[in-house]
Amino acid sequence: MKKILIFVLVYCSAFSASAQNRERGYKLTINDPDSATNAIADAKLKAAFFNVYPGFAQADGYRTKRNVVLDFVTNETPTIKAKAGEIKVNSQWVKNKSQKKIEKELFTAFAKNWVSYSKEKHKGYTLTFISKDPDLDPEVRKNLIKTYFEIYPTLVKTFNNKSTNDVLFVVDTAYKAVAEASGNRILFSAGYMKAHPTDIDVVTHETMHIVQGYGYSAGPVWLTEGIADYVRYKFGVDNVGSKWSLPAYNEKQSYKNSYRITARFFAWLEQNVKPGLIAALDQQLRAHQYSEQSWAALTGKTVDQLWEDYGKAADKVTLTYSSKK
């Protein structure tokens, strides 16, 4: 018994140091009336939980429960049954199982909450694709994946070679916007992709957000989104097919309108003021060195002066859109 207790203390001490960086606000409560006898199994379950659950929660959505309760059962499952906030573990199965085996079974149990899960690798880049939509068109899925492997490596090499090479796509029926990037995850609206199956360059825009990796308070939102849409224009694979284009200038617009309006301004700047300007701004934003003075330092004029010049000669830009045909 002394040897067992010593092992548990050593195991838990070794785990706690690394777990502190992984827990990120997640909490596991193990309902085990016989915890003294099951101390080793409980420690393995806890370690497995913090290795598996944060990744599941990231993929599952914003409202995934952070407080999780684990119960031991005998009849409900032969191994492990799990969903957000709740884990059931067969008390007989878990005996003498390795942590690796427990983690694998726990991941399998959580993955059953999704319609599909796959992981693909190509030339050093990995894409994990999760769908929570039973009606996702296989062709749309195929095109999203293909666009990632075609575009993302180019964006990494062009703008930020320190960006992650491991990205997660999640198609979610509960998400009602278009798409968004957070960390290494891109969340796609199942409803939007069903209504706009050809808009595969939403991948280009959102993966650029991953490459940007500016963090908080690096610069204004209009600049971040304007750069992402400019990159979609410049590097997109089929903007024609998705009927996406940059809008013509009019006097009611502002460079702060963001997205396509700002992107067209950036295309004009690249052709008429300073080639490479957008890449330079992108680098400053990532290094948290951007300020309003950046425009004058890079071009000799403020952004307001540049916008005024743009308004006087907005047609002086050649726009070419990508097409699969």
mmCIF file of C-alpha atoms in Angstrom:
data_model
loop_
_atom_site.group_PDB
_atom_site.id
_atom_site.type_symbol
_atom_site.label_atom_id
_atom_site.label_comp_id
_atom_site.label_asym_id
_atom_site.label_seq_id
_atom_site.Cartn_x
_atom_site.Cartn_y
_atom_site.Cartn_z
ATOM 1 C CA MET A 1 0.000 0.000 0.000
ATOM 2 C CA LYS A 2 2.867 2.369 0.817
ATOM 3 C CA LYS A 3 4.411 1.716 -2.598
ATOM 4 C CA ILE A 4 1.074 2.489 -4.288
ATOM 5 C CA LEU A 5 0.645 5.738 -2.367
ATOM 6 C CA ILE A 6 4.210 6.800 -3.193
ATOM 7 C CA PHE A 7 3.589 6.069 -6.891
ATOM 8 C CA VAL A 8 0.385 8.108 -6.852
ATOM 9 C CA LEU A 9 2.091 11.057 -5.161
ATOM 10 C CA VAL A 10 4.949 11.001 -7.668
ATOM 11 C CA TYR A 11 2.542 10.599 -10.602
ATOM 12 C CA CYS A 12 0.299 13.451 -9.461
ATOM 13 C CA SER A 13 3.260 15.757 -8.770
ATOM 14 C CA ALA A 14 4.710 15.142 -12.223
ATOM 15 C CA PHE A 15 1.320 15.694 -13.810
ATOM 16 C CA SER A 16 0.351 18.835 -11.913
ATOM 17 C CA ALA A 17 3.233 20.933 -13.254
ATOM 18 C CA SER A 18 2.281 20.303 -16.883
ATOM 19 C CA ALA A 19 -1.468 20.255 -16.260
ATOM 20 C CA GLN A 20 -1.448 23.808 -14.925
ATOM 21 C CA ASN A 21 -0.699 25.058 -18.434
ATOM 22 C CA ARG A 22 -3.376 22.872 -20.004
ATOM 23 C CA GLU A 23 -6.332 23.286 -17.660
ATOM 24 C CA ARG A 24 -7.206 26.801 -18.874
ATOM 25 C CA GLY A 25 -10.250 27.089 -16.662
ATOM 26 C CA TYR A 26 -11.508 23.518 -17.061
ATOM 27 C CA LYS A 27 -12.513 21.579 -13.975
ATOM 28 C CA LEU A 28 -13.054 17.858 -13.485
ATOM 29 C CA THR A 29 -15.020 16.452 -10.541
ATOM 30 C CA ILE A 30 -14.629 12.691 -10.102
ATOM 31 C CA ASN A 31 -17.442 11.084 -8.118
ATOM 32 C CA ASP A 32 -15.566 8.131 -6.669
ATOM 33 C CA PRO A 33 -16.680 6.914 -3.229
ATOM 34 C CA ASP A 34 -13.743 4.524 -3.173
ATOM 35 C CA SER A 35 -11.081 7.035 -4.216
ATOM 36 C CA ALA A 36 -8.438 5.674 -1.831
ATOM 37 C CA THR A 37 -8.509 2.300 -3.572
ATOM 38 C CA ASN A 38 -8.837 3.821 -7.056
ATOM 39 C CA ALA A 39 -6.248 6.565 -6.573
ATOM 40 C CA ILE A 40 -4.069 5.494 -9.516
ATOM 41 C CA ALA A 41 -7.038 5.139 -11.890
ATOM 42 C CA ASP A 42 -8.415 8.522 -10.781
ATOM 43 C CA ALA A 43 -5.049 10.181 -11.451
ATOM 44 C CA LYS A 44 -4.884 8.629 -14.926
ATOM 45 C CA LEU A 45 -8.450 9.747 -15.680
ATOM 46 C CA LYS A 46 -7.664 13.273 -14.575
ATOM 47 C CA ALA A 47 -4.537 13.420 -16.712
ATOM 48 C CA ALA A 48 -6.418 12.011 -19.702
ATOM 49 C CA PHE A 49 -9.211 14.538 -19.214
ATOM 50 C CA PHE A 50 -6.917 17.571 -19.342
ATOM 51 C CA ASN A 51 -5.152 16.173 -22.405
ATOM 52 C CA VAL A 52 -8.388 15.520 -24.302
ATOM 53 C CA TYR A 53 -11.225 17.761 -23.111
ATOM 54 C CA PRO A 54 -9.807 21.239 -23.923
ATOM 55 C CA GLY A 55 -9.344 20.182 -27.543
ATOM 56 C CA PHE A 56 -12.854 18.765 -27.671
ATOM 57 C CA ALA A 57 -14.282 21.941 -26.148
ATOM 58 C CA GLN A 58 -12.420 24.118 -28.643
ATOM 59 C CA ALA A 59 -13.951 22.165 -31.504
ATOM 60 C CA ASP A 60 -17.366 21.788 -29.921
ATOM 61 C CA GLY A 61 -18.169 25.461 -29.481
ATOM 62 C CA TYR A 62 -18.104 28.495 -27.217
ATOM 63 C CA ARG A 63 -20.748 27.260 -24.805
ATOM 64 C CA THR A 64 -19.201 23.877 -24.122
ATOM 65 C CA LYS A 65 -19.272 23.325 -20.366
ATOM 66 C CA ARG A 66 -15.968 23.894 -18.594
ATOM 67 C CA ASN A 67 -17.019 22.091 -15.428
ATOM 68 C CA VAL A 68 -17.241 18.360 -16.047
ATOM 69 C CA VAL A 69 -18.481 15.565 -13.809
ATOM 70 C CA LEU A 70 -17.098 12.031 -14.115
ATOM 71 C CA ASP A 71 -19.112 9.106 -12.735
ATOM 72 C CA PHE A 72 -18.191 5.438 -12.513
ATOM 73 C CA VAL A 73 -20.844 3.086 -13.913
ATOM 74 C CA THR A 74 -21.256 -0.639 -14.537
ATOM 75 C CA ASN A 75 -24.023 -0.963 -17.140
ATOM 76 C CA GLU A 76 -24.315 2.270 -19.136
ATOM 77 C CA THR A 77 -21.201 1.699 -21.248
ATOM 78 C CA PRO A 78 -18.620 -1.071 -21.691
ATOM 79 C CA THR A 79 -15.801 1.520 -21.739
ATOM 80 C CA ILE A 80 -16.403 5.304 -21.725
ATOM 81 C CA LYS A 81 -19.382 7.434 -22.712
ATOM 82 C CA ALA A 82 -18.899 11.192 -22.872
ATOM 83 C CA LYS A 83 -20.463 14.475 -23.906
ATOM 84 C CA ALA A 84 -19.979 18.120 -22.959
ATOM 85 C CA GLY A 85 -19.912 18.345 -19.176
ATOM 86 C CA GLU A 86 -20.420 14.658 -18.510
ATOM 87 C CA ILE A 87 -18.256 11.520 -18.558
ATOM 88 C CA LYS A 88 -19.291 7.973 -17.676
ATOM 89 C CA VAL A 89 -16.531 5.406 -17.122
ATOM 90 C CA ASN A 90 -17.051 1.674 -16.707
ATOM 91 C CA SER A 91 -15.497 0.928 -13.316
ATOM 92 C CA GLN A 92 -14.354 -2.561 -14.352
ATOM 93 C CA TRP A 93 -12.959 -1.568 -17.752
ATOM 94 C CA VAL A 94 -10.745 1.227 -16.412
ATOM 95 C CA LYS A 95 -8.869 -1.012 -13.980
ATOM 96 C CA ASN A 96 -5.207 -1.401 -14.958
ATOM 97 C CA LYS A 97 -5.704 0.559 -18.206
ATOM 98 C CA SER A 98 -2.819 2.788 -19.249
ATOM 99 C CA GLN A 99 -3.308 6.530 -19.487
ATOM 100 C CA LYS A 100 -2.699 6.308 -23.233
ATOM 101 C CA LYS A 101 -5.482 3.757 -23.605
ATOM 102 C CA ILE A 102 -7.834 5.862 -21.485
ATOM 103 C CA GLU A 103 -7.071 8.982 -23.542
ATOM 104 C CA LYS A 104 -7.729 7.159 -26.794
ATOM 105 C CA GLU A 105 -11.064 5.814 -25.563
ATOM 106 C CA LEU A 106 -12.050 9.189 -24.108
ATOM 107 C CA PHE A 107 -11.288 10.947 -27.393
ATOM 108 C CA THR A 108 -13.319 8.317 -29.288
ATOM 109 C CA ALA A 109 -16.240 8.867 -26.923
ATOM 110 C CA PHE A 110 -16.202 12.643 -27.399
ATOM 111 C CA ALA A 111 -15.802 12.331 -31.170
ATOM 112 C CA LYS A 112 -19.113 10.455 -31.315
ATOM 113 C CA ASN A 113 -20.791 13.804 -30.607
ATOM 114 C CA TRP A 114 -19.803 14.910 -34.108
ATOM 115 C CA VAL A 115 -21.130 13.736 -37.455
ATOM 116 C CA SER A 116 -17.635 13.230 -38.829
ATOM 117 C CA TYR A 117 -14.001 13.667 -37.881
ATOM 118 C CA SER A 118 -10.926 13.367 -40.083
ATOM 119 C CA LYS A 119 -7.289 14.439 -40.139
ATOM 120 C CA GLU A 120 -5.239 14.926 -43.292
ATOM 121 C CA LYS A 121 -1.558 15.778 -43.755
ATOM 122 C CA HIS A 122 0.221 17.106 -46.833
ATOM 123 C CA LYS A 123 3.768 18.458 -47.191
ATOM 124 C CA GLY A 124 4.146 19.361 -43.538
ATOM 125 C CA TYR A 125 0.669 20.832 -43.070
ATOM 126 C CA THR A 126 -2.180 19.205 -41.147
ATOM 127 C CA LEU A 127 -5.915 19.851 -41.314
ATOM 128 C CA THR A 128 -8.384 18.393 -38.832
ATOM 129 C CA PHE A 129 -11.931 18.577 -40.187
ATOM 130 C CA ILE A 130 -14.953 18.223 -37.910
ATOM 131 C CA SER A 131 -18.521 18.400 -39.151
ATOM 132 C CA LYS A 132 -21.537 18.714 -36.901
ATOM 133 C CA ASP A 133 -23.805 18.939 -39.938
ATOM 134 C CA PRO A 134 -25.349 15.653 -41.171
ATOM 135 C CA ASP A 135 -26.324 17.413 -44.421
ATOM 136 C CA LEU A 136 -22.932 18.852 -45.323
ATOM 137 C CA ASP A 137 -22.389 18.431 -49.069
ATOM 138 C CA PRO A 138 -19.378 16.104 -49.598
ATOM 139 C CA GLU A 139 -18.282 18.317 -52.487
ATOM 140 C CA VAL A 140 -18.237 21.406 -50.259
ATOM 141 C CA ARG A 141 -16.219 19.511 -47.675
ATOM 142 C CA LYS A 142 -13.779 18.385 -50.356
ATOM 143 C CA ASN A 143 -13.369 21.926 -51.722
ATOM 144 C CA LEU A 144 -12.804 23.470 -48.294
ATOM 145 C CA ILE A 145 -10.049 20.970 -47.582
ATOM 146 C CA LYS A 146 -8.494 21.388 -51.024
ATOM 147 C CA THR A 147 -8.469 25.170 -50.685
ATOM 148 C CA TYR A 148 -6.711 24.933 -47.315
ATOM 149 C CA PHE A 149 -3.852 22.849 -48.691
ATOM 150 C CA GLU A 150 -3.616 25.022 -51.806
ATOM 151 C CA ILE A 151 -3.690 28.433 -50.120
ATOM 152 C CA TYR A 152 -2.565 28.206 -46.509
ATOM 153 C CA PRO A 153 1.080 27.160 -47.145
ATOM 154 C CA THR A 154 1.427 30.092 -49.558
ATOM 155 C CA LEU A 155 0.093 32.562 -46.986
ATOM 156 C CA VAL A 156 2.422 31.196 -44.318
ATOM 157 C CA LYS A 157 5.472 31.510 -46.567
ATOM 158 C CA THR A 158 4.448 34.960 -47.800
ATOM 159 C CA PHE A 159 3.460 36.637 -44.526
ATOM 160 C CA ASN A 160 4.397 34.655 -41.416
ATOM 161 C CA ASN A 161 6.547 31.530 -41.556
ATOM 162 C CA LYS A 162 6.118 31.094 -37.809
ATOM 163 C CA SER A 163 2.410 30.442 -38.153
ATOM 164 C CA THR A 164 1.043 27.064 -37.078
ATOM 165 C CA ASN A 165 1.023 24.219 -39.607
ATOM 166 C CA ASP A 166 -1.817 22.445 -37.777
ATOM 167 C CA VAL A 167 -5.302 23.906 -38.394
ATOM 168 C CA LEU A 168 -8.794 22.871 -37.312
ATOM 169 C CA PHE A 169 -11.951 23.350 -39.415
ATOM 170 C CA VAL A 170 -15.348 23.000 -37.715
ATOM 171 C CA VAL A 171 -18.641 23.133 -39.612
ATOM 172 C CA ASP A 172 -21.294 23.930 -37.017
ATOM 173 C CA THR A 173 -25.088 24.028 -37.362
ATOM 174 C CA ALA A 174 -25.417 26.289 -34.299
ATOM 175 C CA TYR A 175 -23.123 29.006 -35.660
ATOM 176 C CA LYS A 176 -25.169 31.615 -37.552
ATOM 177 C CA ALA A 177 -22.605 34.059 -38.999
ATOM 178 C CA VAL A 178 -20.367 33.187 -41.979
ATOM 179 C CA ALA A 179 -17.047 32.048 -40.519
ATOM 180 C CA GLU A 180 -14.498 33.115 -37.940
ATOM 181 C CA ALA A 181 -10.980 32.265 -36.894
ATOM 182 C CA SER A 182 -9.767 31.876 -33.329
ATOM 183 C CA GLY A 183 -6.321 30.517 -32.542
ATOM 184 C CA ASN A 184 -5.814 27.676 -35.010
ATOM 185 C CA ARG A 185 -9.543 26.985 -35.416
ATOM 186 C CA ILE A 186 -11.867 28.181 -38.155
ATOM 187 C CA LEU A 187 -15.590 27.897 -37.461
ATOM 188 C CA PHE A 188 -17.852 27.697 -40.527
ATOM 189 C CA SER A 189 -21.598 28.193 -40.530
ATOM 190 C CA ALA A 190 -23.283 25.074 -41.898
ATOM 191 C CA GLY A 191 -26.206 27.215 -43.049
ATOM 192 C CA TYR A 192 -23.969 29.663 -44.902
ATOM 193 C CA MET A 193 -22.021 26.931 -46.666
ATOM 194 C CA LYS A 194 -25.272 25.285 -47.733
ATOM 195 C CA ALA A 195 -26.556 28.585 -49.156
ATOM 196 C CA HIS A 196 -23.179 29.519 -50.721
ATOM 197 C CA PRO A 197 -21.465 26.251 -51.665
ATOM 198 C CA THR A 198 -19.097 27.930 -54.135
ATOM 199 C CA ASP A 199 -17.703 30.437 -51.643
ATOM 200 C CA ILE A 200 -14.610 28.383 -50.933
ATOM 201 C CA ASP A 201 -12.383 31.460 -50.608
ATOM 202 C CA VAL A 202 -13.891 32.108 -47.218
ATOM 203 C CA VAL A 203 -11.027 29.714 -46.388
ATOM 204 C CA THR A 204 -8.515 32.205 -47.801
ATOM 205 C CA HIS A 205 -9.877 35.068 -45.716
ATOM 206 C CA GLU A 206 -10.090 33.077 -42.484
ATOM 207 C CA THR A 207 -6.751 31.292 -42.790
ATOM 208 C CA MET A 208 -5.163 34.710 -43.282
ATOM 209 C CA HIS A 209 -6.499 35.589 -39.828
ATOM 210 C CA ILE A 210 -4.573 32.599 -38.458
ATOM 211 C CA VAL A 211 -1.448 33.766 -40.273
ATOM 212 C CA GLN A 212 -1.954 37.316 -38.990
ATOM 213 C CA GLY A 213 -1.867 36.149 -35.375
ATOM 214 C CA TYR A 214 -1.853 39.733 -34.130
ATOM 215 C CA GLY A 215 -3.194 39.038 -30.671
ATOM 216 C CA TYR A 216 -5.090 41.692 -28.741
ATOM 217 C CA SER A 217 -4.797 45.471 -29.221
ATOM 218 C CA ALA A 218 -2.432 45.216 -32.168
ATOM 219 C CA GLY A 219 -4.406 47.581 -34.384
ATOM 220 C CA PRO A 220 -7.891 48.603 -35.538
ATOM 221 C CA VAL A 221 -10.372 45.967 -36.702
ATOM 222 C CA TRP A 222 -10.889 47.700 -40.052
ATOM 223 C CA LEU A 223 -7.204 47.221 -40.825
ATOM 224 C CA THR A 224 -7.153 43.568 -39.807
ATOM 225 C CA GLU A 225 -10.247 42.731 -41.850
ATOM 226 C CA GLY A 226 -9.167 44.904 -44.760
ATOM 227 C CA ILE A 227 -5.887 43.018 -44.997
ATOM 228 C CA ALA A 228 -7.685 39.649 -44.849
ATOM 229 C CA ASP A 229 -10.016 40.625 -47.697
ATOM 230 C CA TYR A 230 -7.132 42.096 -49.699
ATOM 231 C CA VAL A 231 -5.369 38.745 -49.326
ATOM 232 C CA ARG A 232 -8.526 36.989 -50.457
ATOM 233 C CA TYR A 233 -8.532 39.199 -53.550
ATOM 234 C CA LYS A 234 -4.831 38.655 -54.204
ATOM 235 C CA PHE A 235 -4.503 34.938 -53.393
ATOM 236 C CA GLY A 236 -8.046 33.540 -53.664
ATOM 237 C CA VAL A 237 -8.532 30.502 -55.879
ATOM 238 C CA ASP A 238 -12.034 31.155 -57.263
ATOM 239 C CA ASN A 239 -13.465 34.565 -56.436
ATOM 240 C CA VAL A 240 -15.290 34.568 -59.753
ATOM 241 C CA GLY A 241 -17.017 31.296 -58.917
ATOM 242 C CA SER A 242 -18.264 32.703 -55.627
ATOM 243 C CA LYS A 243 -19.351 35.953 -57.311
ATOM 244 C CA TRP A 244 -17.070 37.903 -54.974
ATOM 245 C CA SER A 245 -15.532 41.208 -56.020
ATOM 246 C CA LEU A 246 -14.304 44.527 -54.639
ATOM 247 C CA PRO A 247 -16.941 47.290 -54.752
ATOM 248 C CA ALA A 248 -16.464 50.429 -56.797
ATOM 249 C CA TYR A 249 -15.563 53.583 -54.875
ATOM 250 C CA ASN A 250 -18.206 56.109 -53.887
ATOM 251 C CA GLU A 251 -18.059 59.227 -51.720
ATOM 252 C CA LYS A 252 -20.054 57.681 -48.863
ATOM 253 C CA GLN A 253 -17.336 55.110 -48.223
ATOM 254 C CA SER A 254 -14.509 55.275 -45.705
ATOM 255 C CA TYR A 255 -11.345 53.249 -45.344
ATOM 256 C CA LYS A 256 -12.743 52.323 -41.935
ATOM 257 C CA ASN A 257 -15.654 50.484 -43.555
ATOM 258 C CA SER A 258 -13.429 47.408 -43.469
ATOM 259 C CA TYR A 259 -13.532 44.188 -45.531
ATOM 260 C CA ARG A 260 -13.950 44.646 -49.302
ATOM 261 C CA ILE A 261 -14.125 48.464 -49.292
ATOM 262 C CA THR A 262 -10.837 48.683 -47.418
ATOM 263 C CA ALA A 263 -9.374 45.878 -49.521
ATOM 264 C CA ARG A 264 -10.005 47.814 -52.745
ATOM 265 C CA PHE A 265 -8.263 50.832 -51.207
ATOM 266 C CA PHE A 266 -5.320 48.572 -50.399
ATOM 267 C CA ALA A 267 -5.201 47.254 -53.969
ATOM 268 C CA TRP A 268 -5.064 50.866 -55.173
ATOM 269 C CA LEU A 269 -2.280 51.683 -52.707
ATOM 270 C CA GLU A 270 -0.222 48.688 -53.829
ATOM 271 C CA GLN A 271 -0.474 49.723 -57.481
ATOM 272 C CA ASN A 272 -0.181 53.502 -57.123
ATOM 273 C CA VAL A 273 1.661 54.333 -53.915
ATOM 274 C CA LYS A 274 3.911 51.622 -52.504
ATOM 275 C CA PRO A 275 4.192 47.978 -53.569
ATOM 276 C CA GLY A 276 4.612 45.790 -50.494
ATOM 277 C CA LEU A 277 2.820 48.274 -48.226
ATOM 278 C CA ILE A 278 0.241 45.753 -46.992
ATOM 279 C CA ALA A 279 2.888 43.183 -46.111
ATOM 280 C CA ALA A 280 4.800 45.878 -44.192
ATOM 281 C CA LEU A 281 1.684 46.870 -42.234
ATOM 282 C CA ASP A 282 0.970 43.212 -41.538
ATOM 283 C CA GLN A 283 4.450 42.758 -40.072
ATOM 284 C CA GLN A 284 4.080 45.824 -37.871
ATOM 285 C CA LEU A 285 0.718 44.661 -36.569
ATOM 286 C CA ARG A 286 2.123 41.250 -35.681
ATOM 287 C CA ALA A 287 5.042 42.860 -33.840
ATOM 288 C CA HIS A 288 2.658 45.316 -32.116
ATOM 289 C CA GLN A 289 4.617 48.185 -33.667
ATOM 290 C CA TYR A 290 1.750 49.665 -35.696
ATOM 291 C CA SER A 291 0.434 53.173 -35.018
ATOM 292 C CA GLU A 292 -1.303 55.882 -37.028
ATOM 293 C CA GLN A 293 2.169 57.243 -37.777
ATOM 294 C CA SER A 294 3.021 54.020 -39.634
ATOM 295 C CA TRP A 295 1.308 55.300 -42.780
ATOM 296 C CA ALA A 296 3.395 58.459 -42.966
ATOM 297 C CA ALA A 297 6.576 56.572 -42.156
ATOM 298 C CA LEU A 298 5.942 54.074 -44.953
ATOM 299 C CA THR A 299 4.377 56.336 -47.610
ATOM 300 C CA GLY A 300 5.049 59.954 -46.626
ATOM 301 C CA LYS A 301 1.319 60.625 -46.101
ATOM 302 C CA THR A 302 -1.283 59.969 -43.438
ATOM 303 C CA VAL A 303 -3.989 57.387 -44.091
ATOM 304 C CA ASP A 304 -6.557 60.197 -44.415
ATOM 305 C CA GLN A 305 -4.425 61.916 -47.070
ATOM 306 C CA LEU A 306 -4.020 58.624 -48.898
ATOM 307 C CA TRP A 307 -7.784 58.049 -48.828
ATOM 308 C CA GLU A 308 -8.319 61.539 -50.221
ATOM 309 C CA ASP A 309 -5.915 60.757 -53.070
ATOM 310 C CA TYR A 310 -7.725 57.466 -53.651
ATOM 311 C CA GLY A 311 -11.059 59.270 -53.936
ATOM 312 C CA LYS A 312 -9.657 61.502 -56.669
ATOM 313 C CA ALA A 313 -8.313 58.606 -58.757
ATOM 314 C CA ALA A 314 -10.133 55.494 -57.543
ATOM 315 C CA ASP A 315 -10.495 54.114 -61.070
ATOM 316 C CA LYS A 316 -6.734 54.041 -61.473
ATOM 317 C CA VAL A 317 -6.443 50.397 -60.470
ATOM 318 C CA THR A 318 -6.462 47.154 -62.400
ATOM 319 C CA LEU A 319 -8.447 44.399 -60.693
ATOM 320 C CA THR A 320 -8.032 40.772 -61.736
ATOM 321 C CA TYR A 321 -10.088 38.039 -60.087
ATOM 322 C CA SER A 322 -9.196 34.399 -59.732
ATOM 323 C CA SER A 323 -11.328 31.765 -61.424
ATOM 324 C CA LYS A 324 -11.363 27.973 -61.554
ATOM 325 C CA LYS A 325 -12.757 28.037 -65.082
#
